[in-house]
Amino acid sequence: MRPVNKMNYPKLRMRRLRATKNIRDMVRETTLSKDDFIYPLFVKEGIKAPEEISSMPGQYQYPLKDIVSAAKEVVDLGIPAVMMFGIPEHKDEAATSAYDEDGVTQKAINVIKEVFGDQLLVIGDVCLCEYMSHGHCGIVEGNQILNDPTLELYGRVAVTYAKAGADMVAPSGMMDGQVGAIRYALDEAGYQNIPIMAYSAKQSSNFYGPFRDAAESAPSFGDRRGYQMDYANKNEALRETEQDIVEGADIVMVKPALAYLDMIHMTKEEFRMPTAAYNVSGEYSMVKAAAANGWINEQKVALEILTAIKRAGADMIITYHAKDAAKWLKE
Ligand code: PBG
């Protein structure tokens, strides 16, 4: 260890700087702020009123007609950004609803941007699983998930989002070359200034279960281990992330967050890129379930988790706790 302490106990007493709240605040190294948060929003076609997601208490699927009021809550709390996910009525094997200019996701992006303009940054999650009848993130042939033909569809989705007014796109499907393909498609369509937030180190994680209820996107056969990363691999995460940067990622992401603090730290140290962390559905639901049982203090535990994610090196956190945390931080 570096010789930081020139003296030791009893001359040195670490507790001196812990004595009062003011002094603790002065020496606090990591500050959490609502400016760090991105809130995920789900818009669903064919429902009449917001529906609570049973495995994610406090989170809702919204019909298009309620999406502006859902976004308004976010704006009123001073949260700077949302991540849009859409659940279409029609799903097929070509994910046609995903790149439909009149699709529910595109409409939601459009109306939010029309009402809130620069007050709210809208990021469109680019994936196909919510739009595919089989729930996989790419085109399926037999039991294979095809890489290259899927890229073209990602490009089309990204362009329809940009056209609808999205400020940023975030490819999460984990096909090789997706960042480059989307950059190319956006540039071709005249959207050179739309940044890409790449889900770079996205693990094949068991923490996505509740999200798949929310997005109705669980694969109907097999799993995602043929395209999402093996969560045991750190070197591979570096290579994935480097590849995304080479292809043109403006922001890189580690996902999930809480069980992957080492990867967040490593990614920030290694690349010095703007780094996002996705505090995913299962991480949220565990906190909610334990809190509902009275086993933990929801507020304190959630703030501790979010602070830890930031301390690890995340510049921004996509989190279902965003609205609550913004309120708690104001108190
Ligand atoms: C779609 C996608 C997933 C999540 C974000 N985008 C699910 C998956 O890969 O199965 C997970 C988010 C969460 O769990 O909160 N590809």
Short mmCIF file of C-alpha atoms and ligand atoms in Angstrom, two decimals:
data_model
loop_
_atom_site.label_atom_id
_atom_site.label_comp_id
_atom_site.label_asym_id
_atom_site.label_seq_id
_atom_site.Cartn_x
_atom_site.Cartn_y
_atom_site.Cartn_z
CA MET A 1 0.00 0.00 0.00
CA ARG A 2 1.15 3.54 -0.72
CA PRO A 3 2.44 5.35 2.40
CA VAL A 4 -0.43 7.79 2.60
CA ASN A 5 -0.62 7.71 6.35
CA LYS A 6 2.53 9.33 7.69
CA MET A 7 1.51 8.46 11.20
CA ASN A 8 -0.49 5.80 12.87
CA TYR A 9 -2.74 5.32 15.85
CA PRO A 10 -2.96 6.93 18.38
CA LYS A 11 -1.76 10.05 16.55
CA LEU A 12 -3.89 9.12 13.58
CA ARG A 13 -7.56 8.63 14.27
CA MET A 14 -9.68 7.95 11.19
CA ARG A 15 -12.85 8.61 13.16
CA ARG A 16 -12.06 12.37 13.40
CA LEU A 17 -13.47 12.88 9.92
CA ARG A 18 -16.59 10.87 10.69
CA ALA A 19 -17.70 12.82 13.74
CA THR A 20 -20.55 14.91 12.32
CA LYS A 21 -22.73 14.95 9.25
CA ASN A 22 -21.11 18.13 7.95
CA ILE A 23 -17.63 16.74 8.16
CA ARG A 24 -18.74 13.45 6.59
CA ASP A 25 -20.33 15.39 3.73
CA MET A 26 -17.09 17.34 3.22
CA VAL A 27 -14.97 14.24 2.75
CA ARG A 28 -17.52 12.22 0.78
CA GLU A 29 -15.84 11.05 -2.40
CA THR A 30 -18.83 9.99 -4.48
CA THR A 31 -21.94 12.10 -4.92
CA LEU A 32 -25.08 10.69 -6.41
CA SER A 33 -27.30 13.08 -8.34
CA LYS A 34 -30.55 12.90 -10.28
CA ASP A 35 -28.45 14.10 -13.23
CA ASP A 36 -26.88 10.63 -13.29
CA PHE A 37 -30.17 8.85 -13.92
CA ILE A 38 -31.85 7.46 -17.01
CA TYR A 39 -35.35 6.11 -16.44
CA PRO A 40 -36.68 3.17 -18.52
CA LEU A 41 -40.19 3.72 -19.94
CA PHE A 42 -42.38 0.98 -21.40
CA VAL A 43 -45.06 1.84 -23.94
CA LYS A 44 -47.52 -0.87 -24.89
CA GLU A 45 -49.94 -1.03 -27.76
CA GLY A 46 -53.50 -2.17 -27.16
CA ILE A 47 -53.98 -1.37 -23.47
CA LYS A 48 -56.34 1.24 -22.09
CA ALA A 49 -54.69 2.18 -18.82
CA PRO A 50 -51.25 1.84 -17.23
CA GLU A 51 -50.62 -1.73 -16.10
CA GLU A 52 -48.32 -2.45 -13.22
CA ILE A 53 -45.65 -5.07 -13.99
CA SER A 54 -46.23 -7.70 -11.34
CA SER A 55 -42.58 -8.71 -11.01
CA MET A 56 -41.50 -5.04 -10.84
CA PRO A 57 -43.67 -3.29 -8.25
CA GLY A 58 -43.98 0.41 -8.99
CA GLN A 59 -43.12 0.03 -12.70
CA TYR A 60 -45.74 0.21 -15.45
CA GLN A 61 -46.46 -0.50 -19.05
CA TYR A 62 -48.12 2.65 -20.40
CA PRO A 63 -50.57 3.02 -23.25
CA LEU A 64 -49.54 5.63 -25.80
CA LYS A 65 -52.16 8.05 -24.51
CA ASP A 66 -50.53 8.09 -21.06
CA ILE A 67 -46.91 8.27 -22.17
CA VAL A 68 -46.73 12.06 -22.00
CA SER A 69 -47.92 12.13 -18.41
CA ALA A 70 -45.47 9.33 -17.57
CA ALA A 71 -42.67 11.39 -19.13
CA LYS A 72 -43.89 14.51 -17.35
CA GLU A 73 -43.33 12.85 -13.99
CA VAL A 74 -39.73 12.22 -15.02
CA VAL A 75 -39.24 15.79 -16.23
CA ASP A 76 -40.84 17.23 -13.09
CA LEU A 77 -38.37 15.30 -10.95
CA GLY A 78 -35.48 16.77 -12.90
CA ILE A 79 -34.32 13.45 -14.34
CA PRO A 80 -32.61 14.25 -17.64
CA ALA A 81 -33.29 11.15 -19.75
CA VAL A 82 -35.52 8.18 -20.50
CA MET A 83 -34.81 4.91 -22.28
CA MET A 84 -37.79 3.89 -24.45
CA PHE A 85 -38.95 0.31 -24.84
CA GLY A 86 -42.01 -0.62 -26.88
CA ILE A 87 -44.32 -3.62 -26.83
CA PRO A 88 -46.25 -3.93 -30.10
CA GLU A 89 -49.53 -5.75 -30.60
CA HIS A 90 -48.26 -7.48 -33.71
CA LYS A 91 -45.19 -9.69 -33.44
CA ASP A 92 -43.79 -11.76 -36.29
CA GLU A 93 -40.60 -13.42 -37.46
CA ALA A 94 -39.25 -10.34 -39.21
CA ALA A 95 -39.93 -7.89 -36.35
CA THR A 96 -41.81 -5.66 -38.79
CA SER A 97 -43.32 -3.55 -36.01
CA ALA A 98 -39.81 -2.63 -34.86
CA TYR A 99 -39.03 -0.49 -37.90
CA ASP A 100 -42.56 0.67 -38.65
CA GLU A 101 -42.53 4.46 -38.78
CA ASP A 102 -45.99 4.35 -37.21
CA GLY A 103 -44.96 1.79 -34.61
CA VAL A 104 -45.91 2.34 -30.98
CA THR A 105 -42.31 3.03 -29.95
CA GLN A 106 -41.77 5.58 -32.70
CA LYS A 107 -45.06 7.28 -31.84
CA ALA A 108 -44.14 7.43 -28.17
CA ILE A 109 -40.73 8.93 -28.91
CA ASN A 110 -42.34 11.41 -31.24
CA VAL A 111 -45.00 12.67 -28.87
CA ILE A 112 -42.58 12.93 -25.94
CA LYS A 113 -40.12 14.96 -27.99
CA GLU A 114 -42.92 17.16 -29.31
CA VAL A 115 -44.09 18.02 -25.83
CA PHE A 116 -40.80 18.23 -23.94
CA GLY A 117 -38.18 19.10 -26.56
CA ASP A 118 -34.76 19.52 -25.01
CA GLN A 119 -36.15 19.17 -21.50
CA LEU A 120 -35.98 15.41 -21.81
CA LEU A 121 -33.40 13.35 -23.63
CA VAL A 122 -35.00 10.33 -25.27
CA ILE A 123 -32.90 7.25 -25.92
CA GLY A 124 -34.39 4.47 -28.05
CA ASP A 125 -33.38 0.91 -27.15
CA VAL A 126 -32.62 -0.79 -30.46
CA CYS A 127 -33.48 -4.47 -30.30
CA LEU A 128 -35.88 -6.88 -31.94
CA CYS A 129 -36.82 -9.27 -29.13
CA GLU A 130 -39.97 -7.35 -28.14
CA TYR A 131 -41.09 -7.40 -31.79
CA MET A 132 -40.27 -10.99 -32.70
CA SER A 133 -42.84 -13.76 -32.28
CA HIS A 134 -40.04 -16.00 -30.96
CA GLY A 135 -38.55 -13.40 -28.61
CA HIS A 136 -34.97 -13.58 -29.88
CA CYS A 137 -32.91 -10.48 -30.60
CA GLY A 138 -32.24 -11.38 -34.22
CA ILE A 139 -33.57 -13.19 -37.26
CA VAL A 140 -34.01 -16.89 -36.61
CA GLU A 141 -33.33 -19.68 -39.07
CA GLY A 142 -33.83 -23.17 -37.69
CA ASN A 143 -32.41 -22.74 -34.23
CA GLN A 144 -29.73 -20.25 -35.32
CA ILE A 145 -29.83 -16.54 -34.60
CA LEU A 146 -28.44 -14.97 -37.78
CA ASN A 147 -25.96 -12.18 -37.29
CA ASP A 148 -25.48 -10.29 -40.53
CA PRO A 149 -29.06 -10.15 -41.84
CA THR A 150 -30.10 -8.85 -38.41
CA LEU A 151 -27.75 -5.86 -38.69
CA GLU A 152 -29.74 -4.39 -41.53
CA LEU A 153 -32.89 -4.46 -39.40
CA TYR A 154 -31.12 -2.76 -36.48
CA GLY A 155 -30.08 -0.01 -38.86
CA ARG A 156 -33.67 0.44 -39.98
CA VAL A 157 -34.95 0.59 -36.40
CA ALA A 158 -32.35 3.20 -35.46
CA VAL A 159 -33.26 5.39 -38.43
CA THR A 160 -36.99 5.27 -37.61
CA TYR A 161 -36.19 6.29 -34.02
CA ALA A 162 -34.05 9.18 -35.20
CA LYS A 163 -36.79 10.23 -37.60
CA ALA A 164 -39.29 10.14 -34.73
CA GLY A 165 -37.06 12.55 -32.85
CA ALA A 166 -34.94 10.31 -30.59
CA ASP A 167 -31.83 12.03 -29.25
CA MET A 168 -29.80 8.84 -29.03
CA VAL A 169 -30.03 5.14 -29.86
CA ALA A 170 -28.87 2.23 -27.75
CA PRO A 171 -28.31 -1.11 -29.46
CA SER A 172 -28.82 -3.98 -27.02
CA GLY A 173 -29.14 -7.03 -29.26
CA MET A 174 -25.50 -8.17 -29.07
CA MET A 175 -25.00 -9.03 -32.73
CA ASP A 176 -21.42 -8.56 -33.92
CA GLY A 177 -20.97 -5.35 -35.86
CA GLN A 178 -24.20 -3.75 -34.65
CA VAL A 179 -22.66 -0.43 -33.62
CA GLY A 180 -20.92 -0.01 -36.97
CA ALA A 181 -24.03 -1.00 -38.90
CA ILE A 182 -26.19 1.46 -36.99
CA ARG A 183 -23.63 4.26 -37.34
CA TYR A 184 -23.55 3.63 -41.08
CA ALA A 185 -27.35 3.56 -41.40
CA LEU A 186 -27.78 6.75 -39.36
CA ASP A 187 -25.11 8.60 -41.32
CA GLU A 188 -26.58 7.49 -44.65
CA ALA A 189 -29.97 8.83 -43.57
CA GLY A 190 -28.50 12.18 -42.51
CA TYR A 191 -28.39 11.54 -38.75
CA GLN A 192 -24.65 12.03 -38.25
CA ASN A 193 -25.29 13.86 -34.99
CA ILE A 194 -27.28 11.15 -33.23
CA PRO A 195 -24.97 9.45 -30.70
CA ILE A 196 -24.88 5.73 -30.00
CA MET A 197 -24.93 4.35 -26.48
CA ALA A 198 -23.65 0.81 -26.96
CA TYR A 199 -24.69 -2.00 -24.67
CA SER A 200 -21.09 -3.19 -24.93
CA ALA A 201 -20.50 -5.62 -22.11
CA LYS A 202 -23.98 -7.08 -21.94
CA GLN A 203 -23.99 -10.33 -20.05
CA SER A 204 -26.23 -13.30 -20.60
CA SER A 205 -27.68 -12.62 -17.18
CA ASN A 206 -30.36 -14.21 -15.06
CA PHE A 207 -31.21 -10.78 -13.67
CA TYR A 208 -33.29 -9.87 -16.76
CA GLY A 209 -36.26 -12.05 -15.80
CA PRO A 210 -38.63 -9.31 -14.64
CA PHE A 211 -37.79 -7.14 -17.67
CA ARG A 212 -38.87 -9.94 -19.95
CA ASP A 213 -42.25 -9.86 -18.21
CA ALA A 214 -42.34 -6.10 -18.72
CA ALA A 215 -41.25 -6.19 -22.36
CA GLU A 216 -42.92 -9.52 -23.11
CA SER A 217 -39.69 -10.61 -24.75
CA ALA A 218 -38.65 -13.94 -23.24
CA PRO A 219 -37.27 -16.27 -25.94
CA SER A 220 -39.73 -19.04 -26.81
CA PHE A 221 -36.91 -21.56 -27.31
CA GLY A 222 -33.29 -21.76 -26.18
CA ASP A 223 -31.65 -18.81 -24.48
CA ARG A 224 -29.44 -15.85 -25.35
CA ARG A 225 -26.08 -17.41 -24.54
CA GLY A 226 -25.15 -17.62 -28.23
CA TYR A 227 -25.06 -13.82 -28.48
CA GLN A 228 -24.95 -12.25 -25.02
CA MET A 229 -21.69 -12.53 -23.09
CA ASP A 230 -20.65 -15.21 -20.63
CA TYR A 231 -20.72 -13.38 -17.31
CA ALA A 232 -17.56 -15.13 -16.15
CA ASN A 233 -15.38 -13.34 -18.72
CA LYS A 234 -13.62 -10.06 -18.03
CA ASN A 235 -11.13 -10.08 -20.89
CA GLU A 236 -13.92 -10.76 -23.32
CA ALA A 237 -15.80 -7.76 -21.93
CA LEU A 238 -12.81 -5.57 -22.71
CA ARG A 239 -12.61 -6.90 -26.25
CA GLU A 240 -16.36 -6.39 -26.81
CA THR A 241 -16.14 -2.84 -25.53
CA GLU A 242 -13.06 -1.99 -27.56
CA GLN A 243 -14.83 -3.29 -30.66
CA ASP A 244 -17.83 -1.04 -30.03
CA ILE A 245 -15.56 1.96 -29.60
CA VAL A 246 -13.78 1.19 -32.86
CA GLU A 247 -17.18 0.90 -34.58
CA GLY A 248 -18.20 4.32 -33.32
CA ALA A 249 -19.83 4.04 -29.89
CA ASP A 250 -20.12 7.41 -28.17
CA ILE A 251 -21.03 5.93 -24.80
CA VAL A 252 -20.31 2.39 -23.63
CA MET A 253 -22.35 0.38 -21.17
CA VAL A 254 -21.91 -2.41 -18.68
CA LYS A 255 -25.01 -4.46 -17.90
CA PRO A 256 -26.09 -5.60 -15.32
CA ALA A 257 -24.48 -3.28 -12.79
CA LEU A 258 -24.52 -4.48 -9.20
CA ALA A 259 -22.91 -7.88 -9.72
CA TYR A 260 -20.55 -6.33 -12.30
CA LEU A 261 -18.91 -3.46 -10.41
CA ASP A 262 -15.49 -4.85 -11.35
CA MET A 263 -16.39 -4.60 -15.02
CA ILE A 264 -17.63 -1.03 -14.62
CA HIS A 265 -14.40 -0.09 -12.88
CA MET A 266 -12.25 -1.85 -15.44
CA THR A 267 -14.13 -0.34 -18.39
CA LYS A 268 -13.74 3.20 -17.05
CA GLU A 269 -10.06 2.72 -16.21
CA GLU A 270 -9.22 1.10 -19.50
CA PHE A 271 -11.08 3.27 -21.99
CA ARG A 272 -11.91 6.56 -20.20
CA MET A 273 -15.13 6.64 -22.20
CA PRO A 274 -18.43 8.05 -21.01
CA THR A 275 -19.64 4.92 -19.25
CA ALA A 276 -23.19 3.87 -18.47
CA ALA A 277 -24.30 1.09 -16.16
CA TYR A 278 -27.68 -0.63 -16.37
CA ASN A 279 -29.06 -1.41 -12.92
CA VAL A 280 -31.37 -4.07 -14.34
CA SER A 281 -34.82 -5.36 -13.53
CA GLY A 282 -33.77 -8.29 -11.32
CA GLU A 283 -31.57 -6.02 -9.23
CA TYR A 284 -34.51 -3.68 -8.73
CA SER A 285 -37.02 -6.43 -7.97
CA MET A 286 -34.76 -8.01 -5.33
CA VAL A 287 -34.64 -4.72 -3.45
CA LYS A 288 -38.41 -4.27 -3.73
CA ALA A 289 -39.12 -7.82 -2.54
CA ALA A 290 -36.79 -7.64 0.43
CA ALA A 291 -38.16 -4.22 1.36
CA ALA A 292 -41.76 -5.46 1.09
CA ASN A 293 -40.87 -8.15 3.58
CA GLY A 294 -39.42 -5.57 5.93
CA TRP A 295 -35.97 -7.13 5.66
CA ILE A 296 -34.15 -4.07 4.36
CA ASN A 297 -34.73 -0.34 4.18
CA GLU A 298 -35.57 0.26 0.52
CA GLN A 299 -34.44 3.87 0.39
CA LYS A 300 -31.13 3.32 2.11
CA VAL A 301 -30.27 0.15 0.24
CA ALA A 302 -31.20 1.58 -3.17
CA LEU A 303 -29.12 4.72 -2.58
CA GLU A 304 -26.21 2.59 -1.40
CA ILE A 305 -26.39 0.43 -4.54
CA LEU A 306 -26.60 3.45 -6.85
CA THR A 307 -23.69 5.13 -5.06
CA ALA A 308 -21.63 1.95 -5.37
CA ILE A 309 -22.32 1.80 -9.12
CA LYS A 310 -21.19 5.39 -9.47
CA ARG A 311 -18.15 4.84 -7.24
CA ALA A 312 -17.15 1.93 -9.46
CA GLY A 313 -16.87 4.36 -12.37
CA ALA A 314 -20.28 4.80 -13.99
CA ASP A 315 -21.03 8.30 -15.27
CA MET A 316 -24.72 7.50 -15.70
CA ILE A 317 -27.09 4.83 -14.42
CA ILE A 318 -30.13 3.41 -16.12
CA THR A 319 -32.34 2.50 -13.20
CA TYR A 320 -35.93 1.74 -12.24
CA HIS A 321 -35.20 3.43 -8.90
CA ALA A 322 -34.65 6.76 -10.72
CA LYS A 323 -37.91 8.46 -9.78
CA ASP A 324 -37.80 7.37 -6.14
CA ALA A 325 -34.11 8.13 -5.83
CA ALA A 326 -34.59 11.62 -7.30
CA LYS A 327 -37.21 12.25 -4.58
CA TRP A 328 -35.03 10.82 -1.82
CA LEU A 329 -32.04 12.90 -2.87
CA LYS A 330 -34.18 16.04 -2.59
CA GLU A 331 -35.21 15.32 1.00
C1 PBG B 1 -33.44 -6.36 -24.94
C2 PBG B 1 -33.11 -5.91 -23.57
C3 PBG B 1 -33.12 -6.63 -22.35
C4 PBG B 1 -32.85 -5.70 -21.34
C5 PBG B 1 -32.65 -4.46 -21.94
N1 PBG B 1 -32.80 -4.60 -23.33
C6 PBG B 1 -33.48 -8.03 -22.06
C7 PBG B 1 -32.73 -9.15 -22.58
O1 PBG B 1 -31.62 -9.00 -23.11
O2 PBG B 1 -33.29 -10.23 -22.47
C8 PBG B 1 -32.80 -6.02 -19.86
C9 PBG B 1 -33.13 -4.89 -18.95
C10 PBG B 1 -33.48 -5.27 -17.56
O3 PBG B 1 -33.43 -6.42 -17.12
O4 PBG B 1 -33.85 -4.34 -16.83
N2 PBG B 1 -32.48 -7.05 -25.60
#
